[in-house]
Amino acid sequence: MATSIHQGNPAEDTDNNKNEKDTIPLLTPYKMGKFQLSHRIVLAPLTRQRSYGNVPQPHATLYYSQRTTKGGLLISEGAPVSETAIGYSNVPGIWTKEQVEAWKPIVDAVHAKGGIFFCQIWHVGRVSNTSFQPNGQDPISSTDKGFTPDSNGPDKVGIRLSPFANYCESGDSNPKALGLYLAESLNKYGLAYCHMVEPRMKTVGERFECHDSLVPMRKAFHGSFIVAGGYEKEDGNKAIAEDRGDLVAYGRWFISNPDLPRRFELDAPLNKYNRDTFYISDPVIGYTDYPFLEANA
């Protein structure tokens, strides 16, 4: 049997213990496949409905840049993959050359600050209706638009799943089995991450107390696992410390606090968010006007 012996002065031991105690799990580095992340706080994909005519706008450059940190992971708002994929107004598409070109300065701004940026591609399926469809046709299933990890390289592809969600009457009869099956089945693709929404978020914006857990899915998936859904700082840290996830995605708190990682680091108070401005079309209000901490904070 071998053992390590540490010989040093008491002051050094005290400092080391203090550093260990002060470590914030959410602010520890993490290697997500080929991407080296400086912390574990992720910008969740958030529909903001400010892309007029389904084309990304210049104000989105500021919005995403504000929320970028060196080595931080950002996931874009859902970007419809075709004109039949839309179910909400003013969302940024990615199926035309004009749209792709409009995304480029946004991506460049994130990369310029050292951020890692994933695009959340999106097809709403039957959630859409005839008012969003070309020529007023009936919505088509999202399965009609195929996409495989091989299209972009699996190490650059992640997936977001909500097996417990019950939006728009989409609830499953056995969400636990569904989530576990999906997590296990995805292992063969070698994806960058699996991003799953907590069972407590069964409907939009409401958090329910429940006994279900993502832990079985987390254990079944062999890659990086992102948890999301109603997280605060404390339970986010706990999720990382207890190995219930590798990364934690934040939505509403990242909307109102563009410097969220910094605020968590300093244990600073958070700006309150205003749900009434989450989905308005204004390019500034409720979008890029939330204040940062003072520079000397």
PDB file of C-alpha atoms in Angstrom:
ATOM      1  CA  MET A   1       0.000   0.000   0.000  1.00  0.00           C
ATOM      2  CA  ALA A   2       1.282   3.458  -0.859  1.00  0.00           C
ATOM      3  CA  THR A   3       0.239   6.706   0.700  1.00  0.00           C
ATOM      4  CA  SER A   4       1.008  10.311  -0.025  1.00  0.00           C
ATOM      5  CA  ILE A   5       2.561  12.403   2.693  1.00  0.00           C
ATOM      6  CA  HIS A   6       2.140  16.172   2.566  1.00  0.00           C
ATOM      7  CA  GLN A   7       4.669  18.148   4.545  1.00  0.00           C
ATOM      8  CA  GLY A   8       4.183  21.881   4.722  1.00  0.00           C
ATOM      9  CA  ASN A   9       3.361  24.722   7.000  1.00  0.00           C
ATOM     10  CA  PRO A  10      -0.111  25.191   8.546  1.00  0.00           C
ATOM     11  CA  ALA A  11      -0.713  28.436   6.673  1.00  0.00           C
ATOM     12  CA  GLU A  12      -0.384  26.646   3.307  1.00  0.00           C
ATOM     13  CA  ASP A  13      -2.752  23.908   4.463  1.00  0.00           C
ATOM     14  CA  THR A  14      -5.285  26.518   5.544  1.00  0.00           C
ATOM     15  CA  ASP A  15      -5.083  28.289   2.189  1.00  0.00           C
ATOM     16  CA  ASN A  16      -5.524  25.018   0.297  1.00  0.00           C
ATOM     17  CA  ASN A  17      -8.567  24.076   2.362  1.00  0.00           C
ATOM     18  CA  LYS A  18     -10.028  27.507   1.808  1.00  0.00           C
ATOM     19  CA  ASN A  19      -9.559  27.254  -1.954  1.00  0.00           C
ATOM     20  CA  GLU A  20     -11.245  23.851  -2.009  1.00  0.00           C
ATOM     21  CA  LYS A  21     -14.130  25.178   0.059  1.00  0.00           C
ATOM     22  CA  ASP A  22     -14.522  28.243  -2.143  1.00  0.00           C
ATOM     23  CA  THR A  23     -14.580  26.279  -5.405  1.00  0.00           C
ATOM     24  CA  ILE A  24     -17.858  26.858  -7.212  1.00  0.00           C
ATOM     25  CA  PRO A  25     -18.801  23.708  -9.169  1.00  0.00           C
ATOM     26  CA  LEU A  26     -20.474  25.702 -11.948  1.00  0.00           C
ATOM     27  CA  LEU A  27     -17.258  27.658 -12.501  1.00  0.00           C
ATOM     28  CA  THR A  28     -14.923  24.692 -12.895  1.00  0.00           C
ATOM     29  CA  PRO A  29     -13.523  23.926 -16.372  1.00  0.00           C
ATOM     30  CA  TYR A  30     -14.867  21.065 -18.449  1.00  0.00           C
ATOM     31  CA  LYS A  31     -13.802  19.302 -21.653  1.00  0.00           C
ATOM     32  CA  MET A  32     -16.830  18.706 -23.885  1.00  0.00           C
ATOM     33  CA  GLY A  33     -15.415  16.482 -26.604  1.00  0.00           C
ATOM     34  CA  LYS A  34     -13.035  18.678 -28.591  1.00  0.00           C
ATOM     35  CA  PHE A  35     -14.214  21.862 -26.871  1.00  0.00           C
ATOM     36  CA  GLN A  36     -12.461  23.139 -23.759  1.00  0.00           C
ATOM     37  CA  LEU A  37     -14.980  25.047 -21.631  1.00  0.00           C
ATOM     38  CA  SER A  38     -13.889  27.462 -18.905  1.00  0.00           C
ATOM     39  CA  HIS A  39     -17.066  26.960 -16.875  1.00  0.00           C
ATOM     40  CA  ARG A  40     -20.252  24.883 -16.859  1.00  0.00           C
ATOM     41  CA  ILE A  41     -22.890  27.609 -17.249  1.00  0.00           C
ATOM     42  CA  VAL A  42     -24.575  27.314 -20.653  1.00  0.00           C
ATOM     43  CA  LEU A  43     -26.811  29.776 -22.456  1.00  0.00           C
ATOM     44  CA  ALA A  44     -29.928  27.729 -23.176  1.00  0.00           C
ATOM     45  CA  PRO A  45     -31.652  27.927 -26.573  1.00  0.00           C
ATOM     46  CA  LEU A  46     -34.192  30.709 -26.068  1.00  0.00           C
ATOM     47  CA  THR A  47     -36.846  31.784 -28.540  1.00  0.00           C
ATOM     48  CA  ARG A  48     -36.747  35.615 -28.632  1.00  0.00           C
ATOM     49  CA  GLN A  49     -38.816  36.406 -31.768  1.00  0.00           C
ATOM     50  CA  ARG A  50     -36.777  39.381 -32.918  1.00  0.00           C
ATOM     51  CA  SER A  51     -35.654  38.106 -36.327  1.00  0.00           C
ATOM     52  CA  TYR A  52     -37.898  40.041 -38.675  1.00  0.00           C
ATOM     53  CA  GLY A  53     -38.946  38.115 -41.741  1.00  0.00           C
ATOM     54  CA  ASN A  54     -37.148  35.061 -40.297  1.00  0.00           C
ATOM     55  CA  VAL A  55     -33.761  36.680 -40.975  1.00  0.00           C
ATOM     56  CA  PRO A  56     -31.252  37.132 -38.099  1.00  0.00           C
ATOM     57  CA  GLN A  57     -30.833  40.829 -37.290  1.00  0.00           C
ATOM     58  CA  PRO A  58     -27.841  42.997 -36.297  1.00  0.00           C
ATOM     59  CA  HIS A  59     -29.193  43.443 -32.762  1.00  0.00           C
ATOM     60  CA  ALA A  60     -28.721  39.700 -32.216  1.00  0.00           C
ATOM     61  CA  THR A  61     -24.982  40.265 -32.587  1.00  0.00           C
ATOM     62  CA  LEU A  62     -24.995  42.435 -29.478  1.00  0.00           C
ATOM     63  CA  TYR A  63     -27.354  40.120 -27.598  1.00  0.00           C
ATOM     64  CA  TYR A  64     -25.199  37.010 -28.029  1.00  0.00           C
ATOM     65  CA  SER A  65     -21.934  38.909 -27.633  1.00  0.00           C
ATOM     66  CA  GLN A  66     -23.126  40.315 -24.301  1.00  0.00           C
ATOM     67  CA  ARG A  67     -23.633  36.765 -23.007  1.00  0.00           C
ATOM     68  CA  THR A  68     -20.320  35.413 -24.268  1.00  0.00           C
ATOM     69  CA  THR A  69     -17.389  34.565 -22.020  1.00  0.00           C
ATOM     70  CA  LYS A  70     -14.073  33.092 -23.075  1.00  0.00           C
ATOM     71  CA  GLY A  71     -14.578  29.332 -23.094  1.00  0.00           C
ATOM     72  CA  GLY A  72     -18.314  29.633 -22.448  1.00  0.00           C
ATOM     73  CA  LEU A  73     -20.891  27.554 -24.330  1.00  0.00           C
ATOM     74  CA  LEU A  74     -23.840  29.281 -25.985  1.00  0.00           C
ATOM     75  CA  ILE A  75     -26.711  27.529 -27.760  1.00  0.00           C
ATOM     76  CA  SER A  76     -28.656  29.714 -30.144  1.00  0.00           C
ATOM     77  CA  GLU A  77     -32.381  30.195 -30.214  1.00  0.00           C
ATOM     78  CA  GLY A  78     -34.162  27.633 -32.358  1.00  0.00           C
ATOM     79  CA  ALA A  79     -33.461  28.164 -36.055  1.00  0.00           C
ATOM     80  CA  PRO A  80     -36.086  26.631 -38.378  1.00  0.00           C
ATOM     81  CA  VAL A  81     -34.561  24.400 -41.039  1.00  0.00           C
ATOM     82  CA  SER A  82     -37.170  25.086 -43.729  1.00  0.00           C
ATOM     83  CA  GLU A  83     -40.143  27.275 -44.501  1.00  0.00           C
ATOM     84  CA  THR A  84     -42.404  24.447 -43.313  1.00  0.00           C
ATOM     85  CA  ALA A  85     -40.571  24.221 -39.949  1.00  0.00           C
ATOM     86  CA  ILE A  86     -41.929  27.500 -38.541  1.00  0.00           C
ATOM     87  CA  GLY A  87     -44.489  27.706 -35.752  1.00  0.00           C
ATOM     88  CA  TYR A  88     -43.725  31.121 -34.265  1.00  0.00           C
ATOM     89  CA  SER A  89     -43.259  34.574 -35.765  1.00  0.00           C
ATOM     90  CA  ASN A  90     -39.919  36.333 -36.259  1.00  0.00           C
ATOM     91  CA  VAL A  91     -37.680  33.357 -35.562  1.00  0.00           C
ATOM     92  CA  PRO A  92     -34.282  33.169 -37.331  1.00  0.00           C
ATOM     93  CA  GLY A  93     -34.197  30.618 -40.114  1.00  0.00           C
ATOM     94  CA  ILE A  94     -31.175  28.872 -41.514  1.00  0.00           C
ATOM     95  CA  TRP A  95     -32.426  27.444 -44.803  1.00  0.00           C
ATOM     96  CA  THR A  96     -31.678  30.314 -47.213  1.00  0.00           C
ATOM     97  CA  LYS A  97     -28.417  31.951 -48.247  1.00  0.00           C
ATOM     98  CA  GLU A  98     -29.651  35.301 -46.897  1.00  0.00           C
ATOM     99  CA  GLN A  99     -30.280  33.773 -43.486  1.00  0.00           C
ATOM    100  CA  VAL A 100     -26.936  31.980 -43.385  1.00  0.00           C
ATOM    101  CA  GLU A 101     -25.104  35.188 -44.297  1.00  0.00           C
ATOM    102  CA  ALA A 102     -27.014  37.075 -41.582  1.00  0.00           C
ATOM    103  CA  TRP A 103     -25.913  34.530 -38.982  1.00  0.00           C
ATOM    104  CA  LYS A 104     -22.214  34.983 -39.805  1.00  0.00           C
ATOM    105  CA  PRO A 105     -21.544  38.306 -37.991  1.00  0.00           C
ATOM    106  CA  ILE A 106     -23.372  36.950 -34.944  1.00  0.00           C
ATOM    107  CA  VAL A 107     -21.209  33.846 -34.881  1.00  0.00           C
ATOM    108  CA  ASP A 108     -18.082  35.918 -35.527  1.00  0.00           C
ATOM    109  CA  ALA A 109     -18.869  38.168 -32.546  1.00  0.00           C
ATOM    110  CA  VAL A 110     -19.185  35.159 -30.229  1.00  0.00           C
ATOM    111  CA  HIS A 111     -15.971  33.601 -31.542  1.00  0.00           C
ATOM    112  CA  ALA A 112     -14.135  36.928 -31.210  1.00  0.00           C
ATOM    113  CA  LYS A 113     -14.711  36.781 -27.449  1.00  0.00           C
ATOM    114  CA  GLY A 114     -13.617  33.151 -27.245  1.00  0.00           C
ATOM    115  CA  GLY A 115     -17.080  31.619 -26.971  1.00  0.00           C
ATOM    116  CA  ILE A 116     -18.281  28.266 -28.314  1.00  0.00           C
ATOM    117  CA  PHE A 117     -21.509  28.599 -30.305  1.00  0.00           C
ATOM    118  CA  PHE A 118     -23.943  25.831 -31.277  1.00  0.00           C
ATOM    119  CA  CYS A 119     -26.973  26.477 -33.486  1.00  0.00           C
ATOM    120  CA  GLN A 120     -30.213  24.900 -32.237  1.00  0.00           C
ATOM    121  CA  ILE A 121     -31.773  23.704 -35.478  1.00  0.00           C
ATOM    122  CA  TRP A 122     -35.531  23.432 -35.203  1.00  0.00           C
ATOM    123  CA  HIS A 123     -38.639  21.993 -36.777  1.00  0.00           C
ATOM    124  CA  VAL A 124     -41.832  22.475 -34.767  1.00  0.00           C
ATOM    125  CA  GLY A 125     -43.803  19.733 -36.540  1.00  0.00           C
ATOM    126  CA  ARG A 126     -47.487  19.605 -35.661  1.00  0.00           C
ATOM    127  CA  VAL A 127     -47.134  22.540 -33.238  1.00  0.00           C
ATOM    128  CA  SER A 128     -47.338  24.754 -36.318  1.00  0.00           C
ATOM    129  CA  ASN A 129     -50.591  25.689 -38.044  1.00  0.00           C
ATOM    130  CA  THR A 130     -51.740  26.714 -41.503  1.00  0.00           C
ATOM    131  CA  SER A 131     -51.068  30.423 -40.856  1.00  0.00           C
ATOM    132  CA  PHE A 132     -47.322  29.723 -40.757  1.00  0.00           C
ATOM    133  CA  GLN A 133     -47.219  27.291 -43.654  1.00  0.00           C
ATOM    134  CA  PRO A 134     -46.554  28.154 -47.316  1.00  0.00           C
ATOM    135  CA  ASN A 135     -49.802  28.503 -49.239  1.00  0.00           C
ATOM    136  CA  GLY A 136     -51.720  27.787 -46.026  1.00  0.00           C
ATOM    137  CA  GLN A 137     -51.018  24.082 -46.267  1.00  0.00           C
ATOM    138  CA  ASP A 138     -51.338  21.708 -43.336  1.00  0.00           C
ATOM    139  CA  PRO A 139     -48.235  21.360 -41.108  1.00  0.00           C
ATOM    140  CA  ILE A 140     -45.974  18.414 -41.766  1.00  0.00           C
ATOM    141  CA  SER A 141     -44.173  16.205 -39.279  1.00  0.00           C
ATOM    142  CA  SER A 142     -40.648  17.134 -38.271  1.00  0.00           C
ATOM    143  CA  THR A 143     -39.598  13.607 -39.241  1.00  0.00           C
ATOM    144  CA  ASP A 144     -40.087  14.571 -42.881  1.00  0.00           C
ATOM    145  CA  LYS A 145     -36.926  16.672 -42.666  1.00  0.00           C
ATOM    146  CA  GLY A 146     -34.036  14.311 -42.129  1.00  0.00           C
ATOM    147  CA  PHE A 147     -30.764  15.284 -40.485  1.00  0.00           C
ATOM    148  CA  THR A 148     -27.965  13.014 -39.392  1.00  0.00           C
ATOM    149  CA  PRO A 149     -24.856  13.701 -37.297  1.00  0.00           C
ATOM    150  CA  ASP A 150     -22.761  12.753 -40.309  1.00  0.00           C
ATOM    151  CA  SER A 151     -23.997  15.915 -42.034  1.00  0.00           C
ATOM    152  CA  ASN A 152     -21.794  18.077 -39.832  1.00  0.00           C
ATOM    153  CA  GLY A 153     -19.556  15.664 -37.928  1.00  0.00           C
ATOM    154  CA  PRO A 154     -20.931  14.094 -34.722  1.00  0.00           C
ATOM    155  CA  ASP A 155     -18.429  15.912 -32.493  1.00  0.00           C
ATOM    156  CA  LYS A 156     -20.073  19.187 -33.599  1.00  0.00           C
ATOM    157  CA  VAL A 157     -23.640  17.998 -33.064  1.00  0.00           C
ATOM    158  CA  GLY A 158     -25.697  17.892 -29.874  1.00  0.00           C
ATOM    159  CA  ILE A 159     -29.337  17.122 -29.193  1.00  0.00           C
ATOM    160  CA  ARG A 160     -31.987  18.590 -26.903  1.00  0.00           C
ATOM    161  CA  LEU A 161     -34.701  16.306 -25.523  1.00  0.00           C
ATOM    162  CA  SER A 162     -37.745  16.894 -23.327  1.00  0.00           C
ATOM    163  CA  PRO A 163     -39.205  13.440 -22.628  1.00  0.00           C
ATOM    164  CA  PHE A 164     -41.233  14.637 -19.639  1.00  0.00           C
ATOM    165  CA  ALA A 165     -42.661  17.742 -21.304  1.00  0.00           C
ATOM    166  CA  ASN A 166     -46.338  18.040 -22.028  1.00  0.00           C
ATOM    167  CA  TYR A 167     -46.403  21.103 -24.291  1.00  0.00           C
ATOM    168  CA  CYS A 168     -49.166  21.241 -26.861  1.00  0.00           C
ATOM    169  CA  GLU A 169     -50.539  17.835 -25.828  1.00  0.00           C
ATOM    170  CA  SER A 170     -47.231  16.179 -26.696  1.00  0.00           C
ATOM    171  CA  GLY A 171     -46.830  14.254 -23.425  1.00  0.00           C
ATOM    172  CA  ASP A 172     -45.727  10.631 -23.623  1.00  0.00           C
ATOM    173  CA  SER A 173     -47.470   7.761 -21.828  1.00  0.00           C
ATOM    174  CA  ASN A 174     -44.161   6.522 -20.383  1.00  0.00           C
ATOM    175  CA  PRO A 175     -41.649   9.397 -20.347  1.00  0.00           C
ATOM    176  CA  LYS A 176     -39.130   7.565 -18.152  1.00  0.00           C
ATOM    177  CA  ALA A 177     -38.827   4.688 -20.595  1.00  0.00           C
ATOM    178  CA  LEU A 178     -38.793   7.086 -23.543  1.00  0.00           C
ATOM    179  CA  GLY A 179     -35.986   9.206 -22.086  1.00  0.00           C
ATOM    180  CA  LEU A 180     -33.910   6.168 -21.154  1.00  0.00           C
ATOM    181  CA  TYR A 181     -34.343   4.594 -24.582  1.00  0.00           C
ATOM    182  CA  LEU A 182     -33.308   7.803 -26.320  1.00  0.00           C
ATOM    183  CA  ALA A 183     -30.273   8.311 -24.091  1.00  0.00           C
ATOM    184  CA  GLU A 184     -29.057   4.769 -24.681  1.00  0.00           C
ATOM    185  CA  SER A 185     -29.767   4.835 -28.414  1.00  0.00           C
ATOM    186  CA  LEU A 186     -27.826   8.056 -28.962  1.00  0.00           C
ATOM    187  CA  ASN A 187     -24.561   6.588 -27.723  1.00  0.00           C
ATOM    188  CA  LYS A 188     -23.772   5.051 -31.108  1.00  0.00           C
ATOM    189  CA  TYR A 189     -23.534   8.493 -32.744  1.00  0.00           C
ATOM    190  CA  GLY A 190     -20.756   9.999 -30.594  1.00  0.00           C
ATOM    191  CA  LEU A 191     -22.545  13.332 -30.176  1.00  0.00           C
ATOM    192  CA  ALA A 192     -20.974  16.353 -28.509  1.00  0.00           C
ATOM    193  CA  TYR A 193     -23.723  16.438 -25.900  1.00  0.00           C
ATOM    194  CA  CYS A 194     -27.203  15.402 -24.853  1.00  0.00           C
ATOM    195  CA  HIS A 195     -29.216  18.308 -23.452  1.00  0.00           C
ATOM    196  CA  MET A 196     -32.265  17.227 -21.454  1.00  0.00           C
ATOM    197  CA  VAL A 197     -35.009  19.200 -19.716  1.00  0.00           C
ATOM    198  CA  GLU A 198     -35.848  18.339 -16.118  1.00  0.00           C
ATOM    199  CA  PRO A 199     -39.125  16.493 -15.381  1.00  0.00           C
ATOM    200  CA  ARG A 200     -40.243  19.394 -13.174  1.00  0.00           C
ATOM    201  CA  MET A 201     -40.661  21.566 -16.297  1.00  0.00           C
ATOM    202  CA  LYS A 202     -43.684  19.835 -17.813  1.00  0.00           C
ATOM    203  CA  THR A 203     -45.172  23.032 -19.196  1.00  0.00           C
ATOM    204  CA  VAL A 204     -43.732  26.335 -20.384  1.00  0.00           C
ATOM    205  CA  GLY A 205     -42.590  28.561 -17.533  1.00  0.00           C
ATOM    206  CA  GLU A 206     -44.012  26.479 -14.699  1.00  0.00           C
ATOM    207  CA  ARG A 207     -41.968  24.394 -12.286  1.00  0.00           C
ATOM    208  CA  PHE A 208     -43.617  21.402 -10.637  1.00  0.00           C
ATOM    209  CA  GLU A 209     -42.409  19.355  -7.701  1.00  0.00           C
ATOM    210  CA  CYS A 210     -42.020  15.746  -8.799  1.00  0.00           C
ATOM    211  CA  HIS A 211     -40.143  12.581  -7.922  1.00  0.00           C
ATOM    212  CA  ASP A 212     -38.941  11.843 -11.442  1.00  0.00           C
ATOM    213  CA  SER A 213     -35.284  12.396 -12.259  1.00  0.00           C
ATOM    214  CA  LEU A 214     -32.902  12.636 -15.205  1.00  0.00           C
ATOM    215  CA  VAL A 215     -30.272  10.602 -13.364  1.00  0.00           C
ATOM    216  CA  PRO A 216     -31.060   7.303 -15.170  1.00  0.00           C
ATOM    217  CA  MET A 217     -30.713   9.077 -18.527  1.00  0.00           C
ATOM    218  CA  ARG A 218     -27.528  10.800 -17.380  1.00  0.00           C
ATOM    219  CA  LYS A 219     -26.030   7.426 -16.445  1.00  0.00           C
ATOM    220  CA  ALA A 220     -27.179   5.822 -19.710  1.00  0.00           C
ATOM    221  CA  PHE A 221     -25.691   8.497 -21.984  1.00  0.00           C
ATOM    222  CA  HIS A 222     -21.938   8.151 -22.390  1.00  0.00           C
ATOM    223  CA  GLY A 223     -21.169  11.692 -23.504  1.00  0.00           C
ATOM    224  CA  SER A 224     -21.500  15.175 -22.051  1.00  0.00           C
ATOM    225  CA  PHE A 225     -24.869  15.686 -20.371  1.00  0.00           C
ATOM    226  CA  ILE A 226     -26.490  19.125 -20.070  1.00  0.00           C
ATOM    227  CA  VAL A 227     -29.378  19.581 -17.641  1.00  0.00           C
ATOM    228  CA  ALA A 228     -31.872  22.420 -17.892  1.00  0.00           C
ATOM    229  CA  GLY A 229     -35.171  23.543 -16.475  1.00  0.00           C
ATOM    230  CA  GLY A 230     -35.837  25.977 -13.632  1.00  0.00           C
ATOM    231  CA  TYR A 231     -32.302  26.037 -12.263  1.00  0.00           C
ATOM    232  CA  GLU A 232     -31.029  28.596  -9.777  1.00  0.00           C
ATOM    233  CA  LYS A 233     -27.381  28.993  -8.761  1.00  0.00           C
ATOM    234  CA  GLU A 234     -27.628  26.706  -5.724  1.00  0.00           C
ATOM    235  CA  ASP A 235     -29.255  23.695  -7.355  1.00  0.00           C
ATOM    236  CA  GLY A 236     -27.064  24.165 -10.425  1.00  0.00           C
ATOM    237  CA  ASN A 237     -23.969  23.836  -8.255  1.00  0.00           C
ATOM    238  CA  LYS A 238     -25.521  20.846  -6.538  1.00  0.00           C
ATOM    239  CA  ALA A 239     -26.266  19.141  -9.852  1.00  0.00           C
ATOM    240  CA  ILE A 240     -22.599  19.424 -10.855  1.00  0.00           C
ATOM    241  CA  ALA A 241     -21.276  18.439  -7.423  1.00  0.00           C
ATOM    242  CA  GLU A 242     -23.513  15.351  -7.336  1.00  0.00           C
ATOM    243  CA  ASP A 243     -22.599  14.417 -10.927  1.00  0.00           C
ATOM    244  CA  ARG A 244     -26.194  14.688 -12.140  1.00  0.00           C
ATOM    245  CA  GLY A 245     -24.959  16.673 -15.105  1.00  0.00           C
ATOM    246  CA  ASP A 246     -21.759  17.962 -16.656  1.00  0.00           C
ATOM    247  CA  LEU A 247     -23.201  21.341 -17.604  1.00  0.00           C
ATOM    248  CA  VAL A 248     -26.251  23.392 -16.589  1.00  0.00           C
ATOM    249  CA  ALA A 249     -28.205  25.481 -19.108  1.00  0.00           C
ATOM    250  CA  TYR A 250     -29.812  28.699 -17.901  1.00  0.00           C
ATOM    251  CA  GLY A 251     -32.558  30.577 -19.706  1.00  0.00           C
ATOM    252  CA  ARG A 252     -34.529  33.290 -17.933  1.00  0.00           C
ATOM    253  CA  TRP A 253     -31.611  34.229 -15.638  1.00  0.00           C
ATOM    254  CA  PHE A 254     -29.268  34.521 -18.615  1.00  0.00           C
ATOM    255  CA  ILE A 255     -31.797  36.751 -20.368  1.00  0.00           C
ATOM    256  CA  SER A 256     -31.801  39.248 -17.493  1.00  0.00           C
ATOM    257  CA  ASN A 257     -28.144  38.821 -16.530  1.00  0.00           C
ATOM    258  CA  PRO A 258     -25.834  38.916 -19.551  1.00  0.00           C
ATOM    259  CA  ASP A 259     -22.882  38.522 -17.152  1.00  0.00           C
ATOM    260  CA  LEU A 260     -24.429  35.565 -15.314  1.00  0.00           C
ATOM    261  CA  PRO A 261     -21.166  33.602 -14.792  1.00  0.00           C
ATOM    262  CA  ARG A 262     -19.538  36.693 -13.261  1.00  0.00           C
ATOM    263  CA  ARG A 263     -22.489  37.231 -10.915  1.00  0.00           C
ATOM    264  CA  PHE A 264     -22.339  33.600  -9.812  1.00  0.00           C
ATOM    265  CA  GLU A 265     -18.603  33.959  -9.205  1.00  0.00           C
ATOM    266  CA  LEU A 266     -19.059  37.030  -7.007  1.00  0.00           C
ATOM    267  CA  ASP A 267     -22.325  35.835  -5.459  1.00  0.00           C
ATOM    268  CA  ALA A 268     -23.760  39.117  -6.694  1.00  0.00           C
ATOM    269  CA  PRO A 269     -27.505  39.858  -6.805  1.00  0.00           C
ATOM    270  CA  LEU A 270     -29.301  39.030 -10.055  1.00  0.00           C
ATOM    271  CA  ASN A 271     -31.364  41.369 -12.200  1.00  0.00           C
ATOM    272  CA  LYS A 272     -35.017  40.352 -12.144  1.00  0.00           C
ATOM    273  CA  TYR A 273     -36.388  39.193 -15.467  1.00  0.00           C
ATOM    274  CA  ASN A 274     -39.589  40.445 -17.058  1.00  0.00           C
ATOM    275  CA  ARG A 275     -41.548  37.671 -18.776  1.00  0.00           C
ATOM    276  CA  ASP A 276     -43.704  40.243 -20.539  1.00  0.00           C
ATOM    277  CA  THR A 277     -40.727  41.214 -22.708  1.00  0.00           C
ATOM    278  CA  PHE A 278     -39.393  37.713 -23.462  1.00  0.00           C
ATOM    279  CA  TYR A 279     -41.171  37.423 -26.804  1.00  0.00           C
ATOM    280  CA  ILE A 280     -41.828  40.981 -27.952  1.00  0.00           C
ATOM    281  CA  SER A 281     -40.251  42.181 -31.201  1.00  0.00           C
ATOM    282  CA  ASP A 282     -38.448  45.211 -29.753  1.00  0.00           C
ATOM    283  CA  PRO A 283     -34.723  45.064 -30.642  1.00  0.00           C
ATOM    284  CA  VAL A 284     -33.646  46.562 -27.307  1.00  0.00           C
ATOM    285  CA  ILE A 285     -36.257  46.334 -24.549  1.00  0.00           C
ATOM    286  CA  GLY A 286     -35.995  43.089 -22.636  1.00  0.00           C
ATOM    287  CA  TYR A 287     -33.258  42.014 -25.016  1.00  0.00           C
ATOM    288  CA  THR A 288     -30.011  44.000 -24.825  1.00  0.00           C
ATOM    289  CA  ASP A 289     -30.900  46.537 -22.117  1.00  0.00           C
ATOM    290  CA  TYR A 290     -30.360  44.427 -18.994  1.00  0.00           C
ATOM    291  CA  PRO A 291     -27.471  45.960 -17.014  1.00  0.00           C
ATOM    292  CA  PHE A 292     -24.084  44.458 -16.251  1.00  0.00           C
ATOM    293  CA  LEU A 293     -22.389  44.605 -12.874  1.00  0.00           C
ATOM    294  CA  GLU A 294     -20.274  47.682 -12.327  1.00  0.00           C
ATOM    295  CA  ALA A 295     -16.754  47.160 -13.639  1.00  0.00           C
ATOM    296  CA  ASN A 296     -15.257  47.529 -10.167  1.00  0.00           C
ATOM    297  CA  ALA A 297     -17.669  45.050  -8.551  1.00  0.00           C
TER     298      ALA A 297
END
